[in-house]
Coordinates of C-alpha atoms and ligand atoms in Angstrom, one line a residue:
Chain A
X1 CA -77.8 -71.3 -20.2
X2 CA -80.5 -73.7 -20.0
X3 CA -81.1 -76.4 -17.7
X4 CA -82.6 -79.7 -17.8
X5 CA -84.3 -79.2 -14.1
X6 CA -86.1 -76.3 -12.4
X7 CA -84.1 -77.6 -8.9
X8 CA -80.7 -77.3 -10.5
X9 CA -81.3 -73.6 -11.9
X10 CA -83.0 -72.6 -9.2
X11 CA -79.6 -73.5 -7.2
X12 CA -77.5 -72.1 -9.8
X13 CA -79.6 -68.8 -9.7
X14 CA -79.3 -68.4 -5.7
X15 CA -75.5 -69.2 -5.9
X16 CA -74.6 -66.6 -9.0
X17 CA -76.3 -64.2 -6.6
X18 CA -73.3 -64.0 -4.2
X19 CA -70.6 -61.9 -5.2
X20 CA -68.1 -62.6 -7.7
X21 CA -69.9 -66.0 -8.2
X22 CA -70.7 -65.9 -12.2
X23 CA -73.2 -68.8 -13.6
X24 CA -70.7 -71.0 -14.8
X25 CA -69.2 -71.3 -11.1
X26 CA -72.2 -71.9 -10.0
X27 CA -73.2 -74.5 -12.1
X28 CA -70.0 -76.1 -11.1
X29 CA -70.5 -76.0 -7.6
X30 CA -74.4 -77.2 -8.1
X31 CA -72.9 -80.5 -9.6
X32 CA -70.2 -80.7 -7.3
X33 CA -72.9 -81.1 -4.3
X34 CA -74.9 -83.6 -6.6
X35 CA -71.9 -85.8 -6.3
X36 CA -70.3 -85.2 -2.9
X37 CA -72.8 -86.9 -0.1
X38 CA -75.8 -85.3 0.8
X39 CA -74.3 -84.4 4.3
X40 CA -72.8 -82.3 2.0
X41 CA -75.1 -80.2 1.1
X42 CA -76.9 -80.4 4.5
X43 CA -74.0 -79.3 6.4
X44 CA -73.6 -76.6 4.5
X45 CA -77.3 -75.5 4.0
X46 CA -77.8 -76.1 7.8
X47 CA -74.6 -74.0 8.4
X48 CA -75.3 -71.0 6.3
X49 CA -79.1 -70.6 7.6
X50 CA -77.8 -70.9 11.5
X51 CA -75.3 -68.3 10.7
X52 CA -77.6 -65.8 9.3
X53 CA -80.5 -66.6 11.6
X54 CA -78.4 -66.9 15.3
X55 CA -76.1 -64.6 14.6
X56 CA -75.7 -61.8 17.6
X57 CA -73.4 -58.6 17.4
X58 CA -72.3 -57.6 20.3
X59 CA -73.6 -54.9 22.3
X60 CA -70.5 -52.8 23.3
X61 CA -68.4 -53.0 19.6
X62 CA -71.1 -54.6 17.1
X63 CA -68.5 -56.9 16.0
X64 CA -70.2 -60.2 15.6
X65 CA -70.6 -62.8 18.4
X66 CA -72.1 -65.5 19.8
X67 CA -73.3 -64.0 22.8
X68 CA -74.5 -60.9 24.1
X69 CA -70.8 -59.3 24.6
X70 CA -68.0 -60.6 21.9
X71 CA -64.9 -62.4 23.4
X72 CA -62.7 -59.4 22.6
X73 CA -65.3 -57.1 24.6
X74 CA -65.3 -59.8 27.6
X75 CA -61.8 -60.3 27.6
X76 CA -60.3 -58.8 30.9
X77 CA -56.7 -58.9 29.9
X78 CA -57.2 -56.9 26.9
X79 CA -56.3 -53.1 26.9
X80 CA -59.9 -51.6 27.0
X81 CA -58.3 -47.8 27.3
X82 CA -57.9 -48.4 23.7
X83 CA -60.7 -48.9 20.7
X84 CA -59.7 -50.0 17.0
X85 CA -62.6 -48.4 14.6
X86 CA -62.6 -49.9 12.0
X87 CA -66.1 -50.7 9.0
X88 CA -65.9 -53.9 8.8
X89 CA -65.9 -57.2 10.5
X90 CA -63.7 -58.6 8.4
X91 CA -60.9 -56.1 9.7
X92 CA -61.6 -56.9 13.3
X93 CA -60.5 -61.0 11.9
X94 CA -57.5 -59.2 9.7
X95 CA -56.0 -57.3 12.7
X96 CA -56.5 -59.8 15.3
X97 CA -54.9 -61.8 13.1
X98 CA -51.3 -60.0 13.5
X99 CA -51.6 -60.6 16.8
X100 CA -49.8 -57.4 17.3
X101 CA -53.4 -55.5 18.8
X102 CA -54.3 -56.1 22.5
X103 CA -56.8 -53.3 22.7
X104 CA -60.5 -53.2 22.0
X105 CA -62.2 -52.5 18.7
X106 CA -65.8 -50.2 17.5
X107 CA -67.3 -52.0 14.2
X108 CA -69.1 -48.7 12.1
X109 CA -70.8 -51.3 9.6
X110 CA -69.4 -48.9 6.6
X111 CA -68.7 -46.1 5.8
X112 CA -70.2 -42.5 4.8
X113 CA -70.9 -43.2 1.0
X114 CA -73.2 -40.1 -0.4
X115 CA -74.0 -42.1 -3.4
X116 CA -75.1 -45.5 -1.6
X117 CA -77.1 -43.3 0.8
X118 CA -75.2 -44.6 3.7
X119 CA -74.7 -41.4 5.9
X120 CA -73.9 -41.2 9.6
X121 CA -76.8 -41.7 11.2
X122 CA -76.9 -45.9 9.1
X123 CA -73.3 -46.4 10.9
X124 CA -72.4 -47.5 14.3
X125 CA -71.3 -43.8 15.0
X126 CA -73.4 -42.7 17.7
X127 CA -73.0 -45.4 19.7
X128 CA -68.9 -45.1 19.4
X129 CA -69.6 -41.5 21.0
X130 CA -71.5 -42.6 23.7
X131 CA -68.9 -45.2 24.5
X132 CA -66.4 -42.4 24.6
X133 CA -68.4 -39.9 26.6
X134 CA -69.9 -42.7 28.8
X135 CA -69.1 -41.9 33.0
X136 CA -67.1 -45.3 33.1
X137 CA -65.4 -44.6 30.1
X138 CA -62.0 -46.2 30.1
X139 CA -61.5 -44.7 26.5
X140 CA -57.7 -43.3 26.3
X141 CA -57.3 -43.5 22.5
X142 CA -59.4 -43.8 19.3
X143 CA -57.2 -45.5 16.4
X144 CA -59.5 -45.2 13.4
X145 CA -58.6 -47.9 11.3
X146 CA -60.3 -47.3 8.0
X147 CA -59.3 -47.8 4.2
X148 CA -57.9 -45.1 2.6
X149 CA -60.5 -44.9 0.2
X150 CA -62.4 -41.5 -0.7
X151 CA -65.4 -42.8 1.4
X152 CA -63.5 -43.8 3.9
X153 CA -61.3 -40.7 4.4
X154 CA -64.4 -39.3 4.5
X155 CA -65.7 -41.4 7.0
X156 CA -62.4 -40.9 9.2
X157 CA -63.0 -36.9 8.6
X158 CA -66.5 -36.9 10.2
X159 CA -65.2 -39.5 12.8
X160 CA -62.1 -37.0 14.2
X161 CA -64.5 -33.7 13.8
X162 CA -67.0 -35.7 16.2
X163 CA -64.6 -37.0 18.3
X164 CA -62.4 -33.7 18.4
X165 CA -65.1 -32.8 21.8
X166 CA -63.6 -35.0 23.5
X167 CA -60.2 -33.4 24.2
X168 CA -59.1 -35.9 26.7
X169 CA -59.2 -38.9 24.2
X170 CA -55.8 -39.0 21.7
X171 CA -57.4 -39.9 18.0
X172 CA -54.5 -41.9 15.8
X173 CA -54.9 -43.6 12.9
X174 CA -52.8 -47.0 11.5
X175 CA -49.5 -46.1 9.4
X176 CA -49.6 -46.0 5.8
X177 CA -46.3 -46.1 4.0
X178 CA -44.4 -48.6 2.1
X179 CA -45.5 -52.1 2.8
X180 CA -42.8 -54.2 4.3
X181 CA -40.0 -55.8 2.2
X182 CA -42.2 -53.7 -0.6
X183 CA -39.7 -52.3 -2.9
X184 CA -39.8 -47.9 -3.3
X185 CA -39.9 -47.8 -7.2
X186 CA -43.2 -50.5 -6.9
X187 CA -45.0 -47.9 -4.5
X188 CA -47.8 -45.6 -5.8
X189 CA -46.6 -41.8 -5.8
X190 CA -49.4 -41.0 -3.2
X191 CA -48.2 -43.9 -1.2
X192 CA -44.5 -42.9 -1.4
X193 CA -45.0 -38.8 -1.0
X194 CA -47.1 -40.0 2.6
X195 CA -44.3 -42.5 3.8
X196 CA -41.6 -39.4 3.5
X197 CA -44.0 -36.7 5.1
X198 CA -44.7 -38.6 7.6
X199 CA -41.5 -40.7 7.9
X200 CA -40.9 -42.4 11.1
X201 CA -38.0 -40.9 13.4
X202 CA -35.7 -44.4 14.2
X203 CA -34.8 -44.8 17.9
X204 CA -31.5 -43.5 18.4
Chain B
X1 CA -58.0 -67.4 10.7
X2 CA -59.7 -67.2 14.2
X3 CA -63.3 -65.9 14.2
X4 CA -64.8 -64.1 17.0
X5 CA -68.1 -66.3 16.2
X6 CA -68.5 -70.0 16.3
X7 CA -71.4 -69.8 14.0
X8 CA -69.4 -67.5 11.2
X9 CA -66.7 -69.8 11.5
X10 CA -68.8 -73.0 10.6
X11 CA -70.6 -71.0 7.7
X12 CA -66.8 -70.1 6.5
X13 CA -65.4 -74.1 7.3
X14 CA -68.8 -75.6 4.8
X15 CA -68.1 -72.8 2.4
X16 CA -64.5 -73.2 1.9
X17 CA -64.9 -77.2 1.3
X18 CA -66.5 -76.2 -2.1
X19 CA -64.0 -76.5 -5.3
X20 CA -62.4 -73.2 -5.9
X21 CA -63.5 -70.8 -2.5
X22 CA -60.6 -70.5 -0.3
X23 CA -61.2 -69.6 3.4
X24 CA -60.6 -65.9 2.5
X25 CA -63.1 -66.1 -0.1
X26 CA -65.5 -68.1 2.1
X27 CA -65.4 -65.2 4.8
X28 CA -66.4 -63.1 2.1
X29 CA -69.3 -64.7 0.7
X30 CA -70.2 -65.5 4.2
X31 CA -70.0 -61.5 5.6
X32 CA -72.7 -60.6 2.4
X33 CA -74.9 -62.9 3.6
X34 CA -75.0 -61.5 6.9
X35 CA -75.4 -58.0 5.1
X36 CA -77.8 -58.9 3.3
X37 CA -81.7 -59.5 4.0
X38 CA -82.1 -62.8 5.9
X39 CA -84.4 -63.9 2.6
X40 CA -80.8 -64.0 0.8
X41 CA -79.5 -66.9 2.9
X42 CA -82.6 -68.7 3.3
X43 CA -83.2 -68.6 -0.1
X44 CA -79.8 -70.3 -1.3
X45 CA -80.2 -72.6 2.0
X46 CA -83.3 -73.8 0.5
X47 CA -82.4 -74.5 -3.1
X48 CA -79.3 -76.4 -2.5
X49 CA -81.3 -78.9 0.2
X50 CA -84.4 -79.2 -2.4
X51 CA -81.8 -80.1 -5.1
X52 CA -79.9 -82.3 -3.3
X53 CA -82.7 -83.9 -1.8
X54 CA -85.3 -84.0 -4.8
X55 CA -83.1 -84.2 -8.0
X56 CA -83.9 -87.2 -10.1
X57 CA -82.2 -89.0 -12.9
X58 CA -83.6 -89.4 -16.3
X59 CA -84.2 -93.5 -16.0
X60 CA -83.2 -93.4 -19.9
X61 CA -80.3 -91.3 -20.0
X62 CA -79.2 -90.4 -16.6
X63 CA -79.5 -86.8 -17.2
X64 CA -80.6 -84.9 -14.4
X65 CA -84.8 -84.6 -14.5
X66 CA -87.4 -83.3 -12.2
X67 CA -89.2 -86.2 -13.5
X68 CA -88.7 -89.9 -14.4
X69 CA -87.9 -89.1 -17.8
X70 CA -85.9 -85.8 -18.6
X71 CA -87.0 -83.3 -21.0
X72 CA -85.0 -84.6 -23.6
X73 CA -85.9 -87.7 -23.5
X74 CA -89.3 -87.7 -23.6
X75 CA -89.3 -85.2 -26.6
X76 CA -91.1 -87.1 -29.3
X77 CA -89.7 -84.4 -32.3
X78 CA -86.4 -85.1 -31.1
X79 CA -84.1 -88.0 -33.0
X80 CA -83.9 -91.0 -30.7
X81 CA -81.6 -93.0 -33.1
X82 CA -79.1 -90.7 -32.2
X83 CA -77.7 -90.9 -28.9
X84 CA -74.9 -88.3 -27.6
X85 CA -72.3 -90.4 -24.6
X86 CA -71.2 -87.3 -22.2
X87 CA -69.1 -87.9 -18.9
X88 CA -71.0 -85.5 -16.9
X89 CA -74.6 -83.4 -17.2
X90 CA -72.6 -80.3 -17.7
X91 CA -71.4 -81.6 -21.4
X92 CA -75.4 -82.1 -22.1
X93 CA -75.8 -78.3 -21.1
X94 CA -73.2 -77.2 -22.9
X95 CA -73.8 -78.9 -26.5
X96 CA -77.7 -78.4 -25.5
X97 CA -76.4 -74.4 -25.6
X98 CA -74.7 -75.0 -29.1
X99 CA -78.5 -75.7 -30.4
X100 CA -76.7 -77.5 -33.3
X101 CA -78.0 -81.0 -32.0
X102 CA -81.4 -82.8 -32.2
X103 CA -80.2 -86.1 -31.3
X104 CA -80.4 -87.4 -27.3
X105 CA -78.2 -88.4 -24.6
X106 CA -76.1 -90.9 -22.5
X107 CA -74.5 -89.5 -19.4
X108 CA -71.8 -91.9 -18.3
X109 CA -71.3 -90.0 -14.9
X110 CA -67.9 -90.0 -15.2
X111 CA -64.6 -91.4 -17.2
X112 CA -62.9 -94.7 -16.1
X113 CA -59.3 -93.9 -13.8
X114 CA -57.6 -96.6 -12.8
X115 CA -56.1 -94.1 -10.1
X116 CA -59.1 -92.5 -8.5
X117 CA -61.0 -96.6 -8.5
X118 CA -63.3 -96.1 -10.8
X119 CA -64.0 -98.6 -13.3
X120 CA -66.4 -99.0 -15.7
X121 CA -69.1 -100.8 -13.1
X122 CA -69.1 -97.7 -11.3
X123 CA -70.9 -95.4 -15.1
X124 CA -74.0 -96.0 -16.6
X125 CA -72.2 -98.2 -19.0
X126 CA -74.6 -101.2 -19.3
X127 CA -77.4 -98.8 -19.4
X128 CA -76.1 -97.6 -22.5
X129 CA -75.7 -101.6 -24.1
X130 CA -78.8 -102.2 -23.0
X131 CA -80.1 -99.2 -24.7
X132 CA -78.2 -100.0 -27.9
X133 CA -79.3 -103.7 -27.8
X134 CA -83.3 -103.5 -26.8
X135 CA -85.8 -105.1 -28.7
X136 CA -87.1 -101.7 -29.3
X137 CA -83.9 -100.2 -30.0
X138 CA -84.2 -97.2 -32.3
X139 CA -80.3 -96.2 -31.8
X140 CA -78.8 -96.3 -35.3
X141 CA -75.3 -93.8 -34.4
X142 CA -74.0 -93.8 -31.3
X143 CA -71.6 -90.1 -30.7
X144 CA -68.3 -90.2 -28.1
X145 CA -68.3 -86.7 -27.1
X146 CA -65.6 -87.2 -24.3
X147 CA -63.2 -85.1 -23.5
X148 CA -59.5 -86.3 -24.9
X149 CA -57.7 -86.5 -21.3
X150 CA -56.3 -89.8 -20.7
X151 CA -58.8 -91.3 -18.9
X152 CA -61.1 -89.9 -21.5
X153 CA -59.5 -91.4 -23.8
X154 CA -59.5 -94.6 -21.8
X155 CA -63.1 -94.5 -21.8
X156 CA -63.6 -93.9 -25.6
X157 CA -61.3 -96.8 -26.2
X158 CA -63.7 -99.2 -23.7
X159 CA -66.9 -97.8 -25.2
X160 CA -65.8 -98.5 -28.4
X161 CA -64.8 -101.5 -27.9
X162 CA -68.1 -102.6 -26.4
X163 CA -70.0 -101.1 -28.9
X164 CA -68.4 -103.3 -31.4
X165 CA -70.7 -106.0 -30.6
X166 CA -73.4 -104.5 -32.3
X167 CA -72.2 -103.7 -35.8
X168 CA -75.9 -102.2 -36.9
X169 CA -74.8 -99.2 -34.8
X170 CA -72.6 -96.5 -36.1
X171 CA -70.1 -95.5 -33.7
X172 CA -68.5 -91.6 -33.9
X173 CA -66.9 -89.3 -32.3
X174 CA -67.1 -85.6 -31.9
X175 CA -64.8 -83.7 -34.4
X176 CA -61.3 -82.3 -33.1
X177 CA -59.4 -79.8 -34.3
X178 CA -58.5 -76.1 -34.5
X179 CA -61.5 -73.9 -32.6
X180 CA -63.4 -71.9 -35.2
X181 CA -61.4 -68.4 -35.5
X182 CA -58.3 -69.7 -33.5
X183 CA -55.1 -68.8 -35.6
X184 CA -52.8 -71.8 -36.5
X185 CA -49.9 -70.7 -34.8
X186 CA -51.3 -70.7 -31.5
X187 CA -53.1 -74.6 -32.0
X188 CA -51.1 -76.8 -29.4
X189 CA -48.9 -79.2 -31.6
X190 CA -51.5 -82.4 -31.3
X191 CA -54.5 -80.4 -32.4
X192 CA -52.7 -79.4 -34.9
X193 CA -51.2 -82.5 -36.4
X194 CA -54.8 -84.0 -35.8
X195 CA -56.4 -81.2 -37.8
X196 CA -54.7 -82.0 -40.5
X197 CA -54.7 -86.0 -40.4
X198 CA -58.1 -86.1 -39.9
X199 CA -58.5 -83.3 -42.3
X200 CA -62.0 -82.5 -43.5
X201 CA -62.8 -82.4 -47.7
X202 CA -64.7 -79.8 -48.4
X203 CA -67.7 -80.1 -50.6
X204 CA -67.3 -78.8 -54.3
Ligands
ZN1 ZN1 -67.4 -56.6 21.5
ZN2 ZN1 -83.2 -88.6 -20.5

């Protein structure tokens, strides 16, 4: 594709950078800021650079944050006993979402990927351990929230052999099974053979 | 969608007014720029405020320029008699991509509709008579390449109309019909009843 100005493909190159943004979207959201106000584009250029440049993570569960602790991490009435791990920020915004957590949450940053070169020591691991172990821990439970995904059973593997030396913390991790109002025969096998193994015993 | 950060959460708010990125894909493109190097965002910050702010248009055709006159314009080996009428700059980059056409442009920036106020004060309509009518005038064939929506149509219909006036120029308009390689039977019923109308003799 060629352009008839440097400006407008150098915008449509940084835009088709970001993921799952091909040139043709790109060229459509280009135009669509040359139309719309320039507050437009401001707002949004202004938004994006605060975000990347102010950003904080906080210091007790590397979720992101405005200040030194995230509001989960400073919130009193929240079950601190407990700590979601999960890789992502994006899961810490999915579960709080439900509204169904009240505990606290450990944000790894990824997970174990031999291939990507991401081992152990690039994750948010040692610090989870030291939370654990810490002498004010309140840690009760572990839930290790991560995608069932070969890197991230993986990743949970390392995370329960780690945390198996501390005997006095329980390690669970979420349910898998059938997805609510999901239909059996729709299930994966793998899916299905976990949610009978590990079927739930209904209060009686 | 709550986010535990005030700045993420404007980032996500700017992105998502763009056409097409929901708020779940704004969270996305939003947590890779946070992953990546900071160079990422401020990169993509800087282009779209340098093309918003510094884009110029072509003073002859209203093409998008870094200059007074675009690229097109003020190429001598081009064919100035021949002028091209596109709604929008993206129509120029497409048929520019074809490579099939030496003549130049007009962009109207836009189609008349009655519904969304625009009439046709508000495109570069009496650019384009002025064009057509100069002393200088070299336009001998002026080409509707707009797209056959209503309002597209509505705008043909108005051009035409105006271009009337000067019976020197030749007025036409892009051909329609079946794509090259699409099958018959999967044409939409107007296509095909205009391909075959406005059926085209082959030479002999
Ligand atoms: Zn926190
Ligand atoms: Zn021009």
């Amino acid at each position: 594709m060629e352009f008839p100005s440097k400006l407008i493909e150098n915008a449509v190159g940084e835009l088709a950078k970001l993921p799952g943004i091909g040139r043709k979207t790109a060229l459509r959201l280009a135009l669509h800021l040359l139309k719309a106000d320039t507050d437009t584009t401001s707002n949004l250029a202004e938004a994006l650079a605060k975000m990347r440049f102010d950003i904080r993570y906080c210091q007790t569960c590397h979720n992101i944050s405005d200040t030194e602790q995230c509001s989960i991490c400073a919130n009193k009435l929240r079950d601190h006993s407990t700590v979601c791990v999960v890789c992502d920020i994006r899961d810490v915004i999915a579960i709080e979402n439900t509204g169904q957590y009240q505990g606290v949450y450990h944000v790894l940053g990824g997970v174990i990927s031999p291939i990507e070169g991401i081992g152990p020591a690039d994750l948010h691991i040692e610090p989870l351990l030291n939370r654990v172990q810490a002498e004010d821990s309140e840690v009760k439970e572990v839930i290790l929230a991560i995608s069932p995904t070969m890197e991230g059973d993986t990743t949970a593997f390392y995370l329960t052999r780690r945390l198996r030396e501390f005997p006095e913390v329980h390690i669970s991790s979420i349910a898998r099974g059938i997805p609510v109002g999901g239909e059996l025969e729709y299930a994966d096998e793998i899916t299905l053979g976990r949610s009978i193994v590990e079927r739930q015993r209904q209060a009686r």
